[in-house]
Amino acid sequence: MSVIARRRGSAARTCAAGFGALALALATACGEPPGEGGDGAGGDTAGLSDDPQFVWAVTGADRQIHEDVARLWNEQNPDRQVDIFFLAPTADEQRQALFQDLQSQAGEFDVLGLDVIWTGEFAEFGYIDSLEELRPEVEGGSLDGAVDSAQWQEELYALPYSSNGALLYYRTDLVDGPPTTWQELYDTGTAAAEEAGISAYVGQGDQYEGFVVNFLELYWSAGGELFDDAQETSTFLEGDAAETALDFMTEAYETGFYAEGFDSMVEDDARALFQAGEAVYMRNWPYAVPLLEGEGDEESAVAGNFAVAPLPTFTGEGTTSALGGLNNAVSTLSDTPDLAREFVLWAATDADAQAILADNSLPPTLLSAYEGADDPNFELLGEVLAQAHARPPVPGYNALSLAMQDSLHPAYLGQGDPAEALAAVDEAAQAALEQE
């Protein structure tokens, strides 16, 4: 799972049946997986079959959803059963467990559930098979950003499974409608905040991955791209997108457009302030919708007085969000690679399998899953995800993220030279392509 969160309540989710069901999933979304036998670190098997032919290693978060998907496969393939090994629910522990299996040549797992930012790293190490021959099966039918996140240097190494995207929350009692440009958001937010005596904007400004995502959404919406199409060269400083994004954050902080404490704010901090009626706008994941609506006895000062929209851009055209989610890959150590390939393709393209995700609060990657949705918010999320950007799945993404945090966070706070900060990120981006 690639939700950018530091707290259990920060899990970003949505559901086709309605965002309300989402609240029921929050308690376990990023905590210890429910059920018996899990130790939270080493994981455990689901015991779905007495004679499994292959094993799917996947996050213990959203455990019941993955079990339901696997059971559907087993019902359809009685002679080719899958079992699940549930990894710890946190991304770092998942990555460590997968690396341990691969580096030790144990080969316990056939299908690997990968965070969307791990593709390049696992491909570069030779841990996952190329799935390039399956590209025609997912292109056009799956979210473009999800497919992008599953490839490295223009070669497909995984297939999309689940997704996630950001929304703009706004106060319908304070502004006439959602802004389409960042300047309009700044102007209307400032005016409404002054009149109401509250803050204009809350989001994720602390020095962590969430800050990186907030910066990248500004950067992408200014037309920037971190790398060339072949993922061989950093293009971070091409054009003025990087400078535009950093200038916006700097001005927003200096002028008080960002709420007090924005520089140490994570997802649930932002949600709590907005929910208390203390902000005009909020950037956050879909998980906040039912909480703000006051479902499940949740106290909310904005129930009935907020709506969601796509994030704005600098030009007013389109939208962009950072893409989260999970992809499935085939381990190079698998004894059943053909069967594993069939499974990852099925999980990406089978309408019933993807419907299990949608019906249980996990955004699917199959485009058709969003068509004709009864819930307008879910339909909107589909539109957002269709234009979302994948964080680059390069081998050194983790190091690049840390470099962006170390350089850009102090720069937008006025504690570092902006030009030097941007140059440092460009250097780290190039190094991220070459990391072994």
XYZ file of C-alpha atoms in Angstrom:
436
model
C 0.000 0.000 0.000
C 1.248 3.310 -0.902
C -0.950 5.641 1.089
C 1.231 8.382 2.387
C 0.479 8.201 6.047
C 2.111 8.180 9.437
C -0.982 7.356 11.446
C -3.540 4.610 11.379
C -6.316 7.106 10.644
C -4.484 8.389 7.598
C -5.334 5.466 5.346
C -6.782 6.735 2.086
C -9.685 4.716 0.811
C -12.953 4.926 -1.095
C -15.693 2.536 -2.200
C -18.097 2.122 -5.073
C -21.088 1.464 -2.852
C -20.556 4.819 -1.127
C -17.846 6.549 0.868
C -19.723 5.792 4.078
C -18.577 2.169 4.197
C -15.064 3.484 4.194
C -15.170 4.411 7.868
C -15.528 0.763 8.824
C -12.169 -0.020 7.246
C -10.199 2.703 8.981
C -9.521 0.816 12.195
C -7.387 -1.829 10.482
C -6.348 -0.126 7.263
C -2.785 0.605 8.332
C -2.552 -1.179 11.654
C -1.954 -4.812 12.484
C -3.908 -7.117 10.149
C -6.916 -8.749 11.751
C -7.213 -12.486 12.157
C -5.242 -15.197 13.872
C -1.608 -16.118 13.578
C -0.032 -12.865 12.392
C 2.908 -11.528 14.319
C 2.906 -8.162 12.583
C 6.466 -8.524 11.286
C 7.065 -11.932 9.775
C 3.513 -12.366 8.557
C 1.425 -15.513 8.180
C -0.402 -17.530 5.549
C -4.127 -17.313 5.017
C -4.648 -21.064 4.803
C -6.963 -20.723 1.810
C -5.990 -24.069 0.321
C -4.768 -27.475 1.513
C -2.714 -27.853 -1.644
C -1.715 -24.406 -2.970
C 0.110 -24.292 -6.289
C 1.565 -20.839 -5.734
C 1.834 -18.139 -3.061
C 0.923 -14.461 -3.210
C 2.867 -12.228 -0.798
C 0.856 -9.089 -0.074
C 0.380 -6.474 2.619
C -1.527 -7.465 5.751
C -3.459 -4.205 5.552
C -6.830 -4.748 3.834
C -6.372 -8.433 4.611
C -10.004 -9.447 4.146
C -10.131 -7.825 0.709
C -7.091 -9.731 -0.533
C -8.479 -12.963 0.921
C -11.753 -12.441 -0.943
C -9.867 -11.857 -4.200
C -7.832 -15.034 -3.663
C -10.950 -17.052 -2.814
C -12.569 -15.914 -6.049
C -9.507 -17.148 -7.975
C -9.644 -20.486 -6.142
C -13.337 -20.878 -6.943
C -12.615 -20.269 -10.605
C -9.439 -22.398 -10.630
C -9.987 -25.413 -8.354
C -6.893 -27.218 -9.665
C -4.610 -24.184 -9.451
C -5.085 -22.848 -5.953
C -3.360 -19.807 -4.473
C -2.508 -19.139 -0.852
C -1.560 -15.769 0.613
C 1.389 -14.869 2.784
C 0.435 -11.701 4.612
C 3.306 -9.304 5.064
C 3.384 -6.679 7.794
C 1.047 -3.749 7.080
C 3.798 -1.109 6.958
C 5.671 -0.509 3.706
C 9.194 -0.660 5.151
C 8.552 -4.048 6.788
C 6.947 -5.407 3.611
C 9.937 -4.381 1.530
C 12.334 -5.909 4.051
C 10.488 -9.245 4.094
C 10.411 -9.471 0.304
C 14.080 -8.571 0.022
C 14.987 -11.168 2.618
C 13.208 -13.899 0.686
C 14.794 -12.868 -2.604
C 18.324 -12.223 -1.355
C 18.411 -15.515 0.548
C 17.151 -17.340 -2.567
C 14.410 -18.902 -0.429
C 11.828 -18.351 -3.144
C 8.826 -18.763 -0.862
C 6.725 -16.287 -2.855
C 5.577 -16.477 -6.471
C 3.539 -13.279 -6.762
C 4.853 -10.145 -5.046
C 2.532 -7.337 -4.016
C 4.677 -4.225 -4.539
C 4.195 -0.626 -3.492
C 3.954 1.439 -6.675
C 7.328 3.109 -6.033
C 9.294 -0.160 -5.845
C 9.136 -1.290 -9.472
C 12.480 0.058 -10.637
C 14.331 -1.134 -7.560
C 13.066 -4.724 -7.775
C 13.562 -4.798 -11.566
C 17.108 -3.434 -11.350
C 18.050 -6.110 -8.811
C 16.649 -8.791 -11.120
C 14.047 -9.857 -8.574
C 10.973 -9.673 -10.827
C 10.249 -10.968 -14.324
C 9.438 -8.741 -17.255
C 5.723 -8.716 -18.074
C 6.091 -6.640 -21.208
C 4.209 -9.212 -23.282
C 1.123 -8.500 -21.156
C 1.116 -4.757 -21.855
C -1.686 -4.957 -24.479
C -3.898 -6.619 -21.860
C -3.796 -3.635 -19.478
C -3.089 -0.537 -21.560
C -6.308 1.327 -22.225
C -8.225 -0.743 -19.714
C -6.297 0.199 -16.573
C -5.480 3.611 -15.162
C -2.606 5.134 -17.158
C -0.778 6.226 -14.031
C -1.053 2.751 -12.545
C 0.486 1.244 -15.684
C 3.252 3.866 -15.569
C 4.047 2.912 -11.984
C 4.441 -0.731 -13.023
C 7.215 -0.132 -15.555
C 10.909 0.658 -15.483
C 12.760 2.113 -18.474
C 9.722 1.578 -20.707
C 9.420 -2.118 -19.818
C 6.522 -3.535 -17.820
C 7.586 -5.467 -14.717
C 4.291 -5.603 -12.799
C 0.561 -5.220 -13.373
C -1.767 -2.760 -11.616
C -3.968 -4.002 -8.777
C -5.178 -1.208 -6.464
C -4.902 2.577 -6.533
C -5.408 5.814 -4.594
C -5.601 9.536 -5.285
C -5.908 12.935 -3.606
C -8.884 15.275 -3.536
C -9.447 18.957 -2.803
C -11.929 19.473 0.029
C -13.663 22.857 0.149
C -16.245 24.627 2.292
C -19.444 25.071 0.322
C -20.705 27.625 2.872
C -17.634 29.836 2.393
C -16.765 29.671 -1.321
C -18.995 29.535 -4.382
C -17.317 26.507 -5.924
C -14.024 24.683 -6.344
C -11.111 26.619 -7.854
C -9.514 25.405 -11.057
C -6.166 27.169 -10.602
C -3.799 27.399 -7.652
C -3.962 31.201 -7.865
C -7.752 31.106 -7.623
C -7.465 28.747 -4.662
C -5.041 31.166 -3.004
C -7.205 34.224 -3.646
C -10.562 32.745 -2.668
C -9.091 30.893 0.281
C -7.427 34.023 1.621
C -10.588 36.118 1.291
C -12.889 33.502 2.827
C -10.471 32.800 5.658
C -10.205 36.464 6.586
C -13.976 36.869 6.607
C -14.583 33.725 8.668
C -11.609 34.165 10.973
C -10.140 30.738 10.152
C -7.228 29.324 8.149
C -7.223 29.196 4.376
C -5.545 25.867 3.632
C -4.431 22.669 5.313
C -2.461 19.785 3.847
C 0.672 17.767 4.426
C 3.590 20.078 5.152
C 5.691 18.074 7.604
C 9.097 16.741 6.561
C 8.052 13.273 5.336
C 6.775 11.525 2.221
C 3.466 13.381 2.401
C 5.301 16.672 1.909
C 7.048 15.241 -1.145
C 3.692 14.290 -2.624
C 2.236 17.753 -1.963
C 5.225 19.347 -3.701
C 5.069 16.941 -6.638
C 1.389 17.675 -7.226
C 2.254 21.360 -7.581
C 5.255 20.497 -9.740
C 3.305 18.224 -12.067
C 0.453 20.722 -12.320
C 2.994 23.287 -13.554
C 3.988 20.927 -16.366
C 7.044 19.349 -14.767
C 8.304 15.796 -15.241
C 11.041 14.310 -13.077
C 12.563 12.117 -15.790
C 12.577 11.628 -19.528
C 10.321 8.953 -21.034
C 13.093 6.368 -21.022
C 13.831 7.085 -17.348
C 17.483 7.638 -18.122
C 17.940 11.344 -17.360
C 16.641 13.773 -14.754
C 14.489 16.525 -16.268
C 13.588 18.027 -12.900
C 14.947 21.473 -13.756
C 13.703 21.645 -17.342
C 11.320 24.571 -17.703
C 10.164 26.509 -14.644
C 7.882 23.933 -12.980
C 10.189 23.250 -10.023
C 10.669 26.935 -9.318
C 6.939 27.607 -9.721
C 5.989 24.885 -7.246
C 8.548 25.937 -4.634
C 7.658 29.628 -5.029
C 3.985 28.833 -4.410
C 4.750 26.900 -1.245
C 7.131 29.587 -0.015
C 4.632 32.397 -0.564
C 1.789 30.365 0.930
C 3.852 29.812 4.065
C 5.161 33.384 4.331
C 1.748 35.010 3.884
C -0.109 32.704 6.242
C -2.170 31.080 3.510
C -1.014 27.780 4.932
C -2.528 27.219 8.354
C -0.399 27.720 11.447
C 1.537 24.514 12.042
C 1.399 23.474 8.378
C 5.128 22.749 8.446
C 4.523 19.876 10.917
C 1.168 18.733 9.595
C 0.367 15.193 8.377
C -2.870 13.775 6.975
C -4.878 13.481 10.150
C -3.723 16.845 11.491
C -5.146 18.451 8.375
C -8.326 16.397 8.582
C -8.917 17.305 12.234
C -8.576 21.054 11.592
C -10.825 20.981 8.555
C -13.351 18.794 10.381
C -13.408 21.295 13.250
C -14.382 24.022 10.777
C -11.001 25.753 10.979
C -10.013 25.794 7.286
C -11.488 26.745 3.924
C -9.576 24.223 1.798
C -7.836 20.908 2.422
C -5.718 18.583 0.333
C -6.215 15.006 1.528
C -7.068 11.424 0.578
C -10.634 10.063 0.241
C -10.583 8.475 3.705
C -11.684 11.812 5.227
C -15.076 11.987 3.492
C -17.168 9.850 5.895
C -15.465 11.376 8.922
C -16.296 14.886 7.740
C -19.854 13.792 7.025
C -20.182 12.765 10.649
C -20.746 9.075 10.035
C -20.182 6.555 12.813
C -20.973 9.099 15.546
C -18.058 11.229 14.377
C -18.373 14.867 15.459
C -17.975 17.216 12.512
C -18.467 20.958 12.313
C -18.543 20.822 8.505
C -21.101 18.060 7.923
C -23.307 19.198 5.066
C -21.047 22.167 4.335
C -18.197 20.681 2.330
C -17.614 19.005 -1.018
C -14.710 17.427 -2.901
C -13.174 18.307 -6.246
C -10.043 17.586 -8.265
C -6.887 19.422 -7.255
C -6.328 22.571 -9.320
C -3.462 23.264 -11.714
C -1.505 26.404 -12.520
C -3.140 26.715 -15.945
C -6.663 25.740 -14.943
C -6.643 22.797 -17.325
C -7.028 19.242 -16.068
C -5.884 18.061 -12.655
C -3.181 15.923 -11.176
C -2.783 13.827 -8.063
C -0.021 11.609 -6.800
C -0.967 8.005 -7.395
C -0.833 5.475 -4.603
C -1.601 1.795 -4.665
C -0.301 -1.693 -5.160
C 1.006 -3.640 -8.155
C 1.567 -7.391 -8.521
C 4.805 -8.796 -9.943
C 6.187 -12.282 -10.615
C 9.240 -13.346 -8.626
C 12.206 -14.561 -10.665
C 12.503 -17.365 -8.086
C 8.992 -18.674 -8.721
C 8.658 -22.363 -9.632
C 5.328 -21.565 -11.320
C 5.988 -18.365 -13.282
C 3.348 -19.054 -15.942
C 0.669 -19.579 -13.316
C 1.829 -16.501 -11.436
C 1.560 -14.493 -14.661
C -1.996 -15.684 -15.152
C -2.890 -14.613 -11.638
C -1.444 -11.098 -11.827
C -3.172 -10.549 -15.166
C -6.455 -11.863 -13.783
C -6.203 -9.638 -10.676
C -5.632 -6.617 -12.906
C -8.327 -7.249 -15.505
C -11.073 -9.451 -14.067
C -14.142 -7.296 -13.446
C -15.331 -9.387 -10.489
C -11.920 -9.326 -8.814
C -11.641 -5.562 -9.219
C -15.224 -5.158 -7.989
C -14.221 -6.806 -4.705
C -11.754 -3.957 -4.192
C -14.277 -1.298 -5.108
C -17.008 -2.759 -2.911
C -14.674 -2.897 0.077
C -13.132 0.572 0.112
C -9.981 -0.029 -1.951
C -9.835 1.963 -5.218
C -9.449 -0.412 -8.185
C -7.258 0.209 -11.233
C -9.692 -1.123 -13.855
C -11.265 1.871 -15.586
C -14.591 0.149 -16.129
C -15.018 -0.202 -12.356
C -15.729 3.540 -12.171
C -18.262 3.675 -14.985
C -21.859 4.285 -13.950
C -20.996 4.568 -10.248
C -23.961 5.447 -8.043
C -21.781 7.537 -5.740
C -20.729 10.822 -7.405
C -17.647 11.029 -5.174
C -16.501 7.615 -6.374
C -17.108 8.644 -9.963
C -15.076 11.803 -9.306
C -12.246 9.726 -7.859
C -12.190 7.712 -11.071
C -11.761 10.936 -13.038
C -8.965 12.066 -10.720
C -7.158 8.739 -10.931
C -7.387 8.763 -14.716
C -5.190 11.884 -14.720
C -3.010 10.992 -11.730
C 0.782 10.859 -11.797
C 2.765 7.930 -10.539
C 5.719 8.802 -8.369
C 8.661 7.592 -10.444
C 9.312 3.887 -9.757
C 13.071 4.337 -10.110
C 15.608 2.203 -8.195
C 16.602 5.002 -5.847
C 13.208 6.560 -5.163
C 13.562 6.276 -1.386
C 16.858 8.194 -1.483
C 15.332 10.770 -3.837
C 12.388 11.289 -1.504
C 14.709 11.876 1.429
C 16.752 14.343 -0.620
C 13.588 16.258 -1.540
C 12.590 16.386 2.111
C 16.039 17.511 3.256
C 16.362 20.198 0.567
C 12.862 21.488 -0.177
C 11.346 21.461 3.301
C 13.734 24.050 4.773
C 13.652 26.008 1.504
C 9.901 26.630 1.576
C 10.221 27.668 5.221
C 12.790 30.302 4.231
C 15.611 28.415 5.920
C 17.530 27.426 2.793
C 18.487 28.862 -0.580
C 15.794 27.888 -3.145
C 18.187 27.582 -6.102
C 20.564 25.371 -4.134
C 17.649 23.235 -2.927
C 16.359 22.662 -6.447
C 19.858 21.863 -7.730
C 20.297 19.308 -4.942
C 17.046 17.595 -5.916
C 18.102 17.464 -9.558
C 21.380 15.832 -8.533
C 19.544 13.326 -6.329
C 17.115 12.544 -9.138
C 19.964 11.619 -11.466
C 21.566 9.519 -8.742
C 18.248 7.751 -8.146
C 18.363 6.406 -11.704
C 21.816 4.960 -11.179
C 21.416 3.523 -7.674
C 22.226 -0.146 -7.405
